[in-house]
Amino acid sequence: MSSITFGSFALPVSPIILLVSLMVGLLVVAILGRKQSISVGDSLVSIVIYSLVVGRIVFVIKFFDSYDSLWQVLDIRDRGFDMFSSFIAGLLILLLQIHRHPQQRKILIAGAATTVLLFTSIQGVINAGNEQSALPNLAFNTPQGASVNLQHVSNQNITVINLWASWCGPCRREMPVLYSAEQRFPSVKFIMLNQREPADVVTEFLAEIDLHFNYVLLDTKGDIATMMGAHGLPMTLFYDASGEMISSHFGEVSAASLQAELQNLTQKSTQ
């Protein structure tokens, strides 16, 4: 599960998990602080914000060549964060806050621990579920009518499946990023799996954008989206060479976030 629906809107699940975890952490510090007449809610929020800022800065530095503008650097919708750096930064800020205000120590540690443990536990369960998802042994037609099996395309290579539609704005914006990555990583199989659109619409759209992907397939019933619990588009699925899904990304991918995913896949495939 990579997204959650609210009416007609679909949102990525990770930020929601973080928000819920922080709210529970704030509830813990509010209850404990009330007994001692100490308020540390603002301190906990500051720790989370500053740690995320550090994680973003480190991520941008690592993949700086993938950013073309300041807006792309500031656009955190690609969820490009170095989580290890965020954790270390959060820990150091927590220790600094405790040093400055020792009376907050127990309450602040309790709130921070609650937030981190809840977030990592829920995210871990979701990631474990993703890792159990194998590349489906399904066949889909090309816009020209030929049947193509996903596993045959993969053929024990790292595989990226992008679920998209021509009416989807984020899908259209990320297509040049995916096409560029397909050219840069010839050993990676990119499958552009259109969702619930007829062949003539897909053909006309591809001619309009003038991008010639190696594999464009039609999932006219949305089988993969249903199987993966995708409640919106775009969604990108990342499989290692053995055909196991390592991660998924709901929403528009940036060049940096895509490079990070491919780098992670490559490292795991060589272990």
Coordinates of C-alpha atoms in Angstrom, one line a residue:
M1 CA 0.0 0.0 0.0
S2 CA 1.5 3.3 -1.2
S3 CA -1.4 5.6 -1.0
I4 CA -4.5 6.4 0.9
T5 CA -7.7 7.9 -0.5
F6 CA -9.7 10.7 1.0
G7 CA -12.8 11.0 -1.2
S8 CA -11.6 11.7 -4.7
F9 CA -8.1 12.5 -3.5
A10 CA -5.2 10.0 -3.1
L11 CA -2.2 10.8 -0.9
P12 CA 1.1 9.0 -0.4
V13 CA 1.1 7.0 2.8
S14 CA 4.5 7.8 4.2
P15 CA 3.9 11.5 5.0
I16 CA 0.5 10.5 6.6
I17 CA 2.3 7.9 8.8
L18 CA 4.8 10.5 9.9
L19 CA 2.0 13.0 10.7
V20 CA 0.1 10.5 12.7
S21 CA 3.2 9.4 14.5
L22 CA 4.0 13.0 15.4
M23 CA 0.5 13.6 16.7
V24 CA 0.7 10.5 18.9
G25 CA 4.1 11.8 20.1
L26 CA 2.6 15.2 20.9
L27 CA -0.2 13.5 22.8
V28 CA 2.4 11.6 24.9
V29 CA 4.3 14.8 25.8
A30 CA 1.1 16.7 26.5
I31 CA -0.1 14.0 29.0
L32 CA 3.3 13.7 30.7
G33 CA 3.9 17.5 30.6
R34 CA 0.6 18.2 32.2
K35 CA 1.6 16.3 35.3
Q36 CA 4.8 18.4 35.7
S37 CA 3.4 21.6 34.2
I38 CA 6.0 21.5 31.4
S39 CA 5.2 22.1 27.7
V40 CA 7.6 20.5 25.2
G41 CA 5.3 20.1 22.2
D42 CA 7.0 22.9 20.2
S43 CA 10.4 21.4 20.9
L44 CA 9.3 18.0 19.5
V45 CA 7.9 19.6 16.4
S46 CA 11.1 21.5 15.9
I47 CA 13.2 18.4 16.2
V48 CA 11.1 16.7 13.5
I49 CA 11.2 19.7 11.1
Y50 CA 14.9 20.3 11.5
S51 CA 15.8 16.7 11.1
L52 CA 13.8 16.5 7.9
V53 CA 15.5 19.7 6.6
V54 CA 18.9 18.1 7.2
G55 CA 17.8 14.9 5.5
R56 CA 16.6 16.9 2.5
I57 CA 19.9 18.9 2.3
V58 CA 21.9 15.7 2.4
F59 CA 19.7 14.1 -0.3
V60 CA 20.1 17.1 -2.6
I61 CA 23.8 17.1 -2.2
K62 CA 24.0 13.4 -3.0
F63 CA 22.0 13.8 -6.2
F64 CA 22.7 17.4 -7.0
D65 CA 23.4 16.8 -10.7
S66 CA 19.8 15.6 -11.1
Y67 CA 18.3 19.0 -10.1
D68 CA 17.9 21.6 -12.8
S69 CA 16.4 24.4 -10.8
L70 CA 16.0 25.8 -7.3
W71 CA 12.3 24.9 -7.4
Q72 CA 13.1 21.2 -7.9
V73 CA 15.4 21.4 -4.9
L74 CA 12.6 22.9 -2.8
D75 CA 9.9 20.7 -4.1
I76 CA 9.7 18.0 -1.5
R77 CA 6.8 16.2 -3.1
D78 CA 9.3 13.8 -4.6
R79 CA 9.9 12.7 -0.9
G80 CA 13.7 12.8 -1.5
F81 CA 15.2 12.6 2.0
D82 CA 18.2 10.9 3.4
M83 CA 16.6 9.1 6.3
F84 CA 19.8 8.1 8.1
S85 CA 21.0 11.8 8.1
S86 CA 17.5 12.8 9.4
F87 CA 17.8 10.3 12.2
I88 CA 21.3 11.4 13.2
A89 CA 20.3 15.1 13.0
G90 CA 17.2 14.5 15.1
L91 CA 19.2 12.7 17.8
L92 CA 21.8 15.5 18.0
I93 CA 19.1 18.2 18.2
L94 CA 17.3 16.2 20.9
L95 CA 20.5 16.0 22.9
L96 CA 21.1 19.7 22.5
Q97 CA 17.6 20.5 23.6
I98 CA 18.0 18.2 26.7
H99 CA 21.3 19.9 27.5
R100 CA 19.7 23.3 27.4
H101 CA 16.5 22.3 29.2
P102 CA 17.3 19.3 31.4
Q103 CA 13.9 19.5 33.0
Q104 CA 12.4 18.4 29.7
R105 CA 14.6 15.3 29.4
K106 CA 12.2 12.5 30.3
I107 CA 9.2 14.0 28.5
L108 CA 11.0 14.9 25.4
I109 CA 12.7 11.5 25.1
A110 CA 9.3 9.8 25.6
G111 CA 7.7 11.9 22.8
A112 CA 10.6 11.5 20.4
A113 CA 10.9 7.7 21.0
T114 CA 7.1 7.3 20.5
T115 CA 7.2 9.2 17.2
V116 CA 10.2 7.4 15.8
L117 CA 9.1 3.9 17.0
L118 CA 5.6 4.3 15.7
F119 CA 6.7 5.6 12.3
T120 CA 9.4 2.9 11.8
S121 CA 7.0 0.1 12.9
I122 CA 4.2 1.1 10.6
Q123 CA 6.5 1.8 7.7
G124 CA 8.3 -1.4 8.3
V125 CA 5.1 -3.4 8.1
I126 CA 4.2 -1.7 4.8
N127 CA 7.7 -2.3 3.4
A128 CA 7.6 -5.9 4.4
G129 CA 4.3 -6.3 2.6
N130 CA 5.8 -4.7 -0.5
E131 CA 8.8 -7.0 -0.5
Q132 CA 6.6 -10.0 -0.6
S133 CA 5.1 -8.8 -4.0
A134 CA 6.6 -10.6 -6.9
L135 CA 6.5 -9.4 -10.5
P136 CA 3.1 -10.5 -11.8
N137 CA 3.1 -13.3 -14.4
L138 CA 0.6 -11.3 -16.6
A139 CA 0.5 -10.3 -20.2
F140 CA -0.8 -7.1 -21.7
N141 CA -1.2 -5.8 -25.2
T142 CA 0.9 -3.2 -26.9
P143 CA -1.0 -0.3 -28.6
Q144 CA -0.4 -2.3 -31.8
G145 CA -2.1 -5.4 -30.4
A146 CA 0.8 -7.7 -29.6
S147 CA 0.7 -9.6 -26.3
V148 CA 3.7 -9.1 -24.0
N149 CA 4.4 -10.9 -20.7
L150 CA 5.8 -8.8 -17.9
Q151 CA 8.2 -11.5 -16.7
H152 CA 9.4 -12.1 -20.2
V153 CA 10.3 -8.4 -20.5
S154 CA 12.1 -8.4 -17.2
N155 CA 14.1 -11.5 -18.0
Q156 CA 15.9 -11.4 -14.6
N157 CA 16.8 -7.7 -15.0
I158 CA 16.0 -4.8 -12.7
T159 CA 12.5 -3.6 -13.8
V160 CA 10.6 -0.4 -13.3
I161 CA 6.9 -0.4 -14.0
N162 CA 5.2 2.9 -14.3
L163 CA 1.4 3.1 -14.0
W164 CA 0.1 6.1 -15.9
A165 CA -2.7 7.7 -18.0
S166 CA -2.7 10.5 -20.5
W167 CA -5.2 12.6 -18.5
C168 CA -2.9 12.5 -15.5
G169 CA -0.9 15.8 -15.1
P170 CA 1.9 14.3 -12.9
C171 CA 2.2 11.3 -15.2
R172 CA 2.8 13.7 -18.2
R173 CA 5.3 15.7 -16.3
E174 CA 7.4 12.7 -15.2
M175 CA 7.5 11.0 -18.5
P176 CA 10.6 12.9 -19.8
V177 CA 12.4 11.9 -16.5
L178 CA 11.5 8.2 -17.0
Y179 CA 12.5 8.3 -20.7
S180 CA 15.9 9.9 -19.8
A181 CA 16.5 7.2 -17.2
E182 CA 15.7 4.5 -19.8
Q183 CA 18.4 5.9 -22.0
R184 CA 20.9 6.3 -19.2
F185 CA 20.3 2.8 -17.7
P186 CA 20.0 0.4 -20.7
S187 CA 20.2 -2.7 -18.4
V188 CA 17.1 -1.6 -16.6
K189 CA 13.7 -2.6 -18.1
F190 CA 11.2 0.2 -18.1
I191 CA 7.6 -0.8 -18.7
M192 CA 5.1 2.1 -19.2
L193 CA 1.8 0.4 -18.2
N194 CA -1.1 2.6 -19.2
Q195 CA -4.2 2.3 -17.0
R196 CA -7.7 1.9 -18.5
E197 CA -7.3 3.8 -21.8
P198 CA -7.9 2.6 -25.3
A199 CA -5.1 2.0 -27.8
D200 CA -5.9 4.9 -30.0
V201 CA -5.8 7.4 -27.1
V202 CA -2.4 6.0 -26.0
T203 CA -1.0 6.1 -29.5
E204 CA -2.1 9.7 -30.1
F205 CA -0.7 10.8 -26.8
L206 CA 2.7 9.1 -27.4
A207 CA 2.9 10.8 -30.8
E208 CA 2.1 14.1 -29.2
I209 CA 4.9 13.9 -26.6
D210 CA 7.4 12.3 -29.1
L211 CA 8.9 9.9 -26.5
H212 CA 9.6 6.4 -27.8
F213 CA 9.7 4.0 -24.8
N214 CA 10.8 0.4 -25.4
Y215 CA 7.8 -1.1 -23.7
V216 CA 4.4 0.6 -23.7
L217 CA 1.6 -1.8 -22.6
L218 CA -2.2 -1.4 -22.0
D219 CA -3.8 -2.5 -18.7
T220 CA -7.3 -1.7 -19.9
K221 CA -8.9 -3.1 -16.7
G222 CA -6.5 -1.6 -14.2
D223 CA -5.5 -5.1 -13.0
I224 CA -2.0 -4.0 -11.7
A225 CA -3.3 -0.9 -10.0
T226 CA -6.0 -3.0 -8.2
M227 CA -3.4 -5.7 -7.3
M228 CA -1.0 -3.1 -5.8
G229 CA -3.6 -1.1 -4.1
A230 CA -2.9 2.0 -6.2
H231 CA -5.7 4.5 -5.5
G232 CA -4.3 7.1 -7.8
L233 CA -1.8 7.9 -10.5
P234 CA 1.1 7.9 -11.2
M235 CA 2.6 5.0 -9.4
T236 CA 6.0 3.5 -10.0
L237 CA 7.0 0.0 -9.0
F238 CA 10.6 -1.1 -8.6
Y239 CA 11.6 -4.8 -8.9
D240 CA 15.1 -6.3 -8.4
A241 CA 16.6 -8.8 -10.8
S242 CA 14.9 -11.7 -9.0
G243 CA 11.5 -10.2 -9.6
E244 CA 10.8 -9.1 -6.1
M245 CA 9.3 -5.7 -5.5
I246 CA 11.8 -3.7 -3.5
S247 CA 9.8 -0.4 -3.3
S248 CA 7.1 1.7 -4.8
H249 CA 6.6 5.4 -5.3
F250 CA 3.2 7.0 -5.4
G251 CA 3.1 10.4 -7.1
E252 CA 5.4 12.1 -9.5
V253 CA 9.0 11.0 -9.5
S254 CA 11.8 13.5 -9.9
A255 CA 15.1 12.7 -11.6
A256 CA 16.8 12.6 -8.2
S257 CA 14.3 10.3 -6.5
L258 CA 14.3 8.0 -9.5
Q259 CA 18.1 7.9 -9.5
A260 CA 18.1 7.1 -5.7
E261 CA 15.6 4.2 -6.3
L262 CA 17.7 2.8 -9.1
Q263 CA 20.9 3.1 -7.1
N264 CA 19.3 1.3 -4.2
L265 CA 18.1 -1.5 -6.6
T266 CA 21.5 -1.8 -8.2
Q267 CA 23.2 -2.1 -4.8
K268 CA 20.7 -4.8 -3.6
S269 CA 21.1 -6.8 -6.8
T270 CA 24.8 -6.9 -6.5
Q271 CA 24.8 -8.1 -2.8

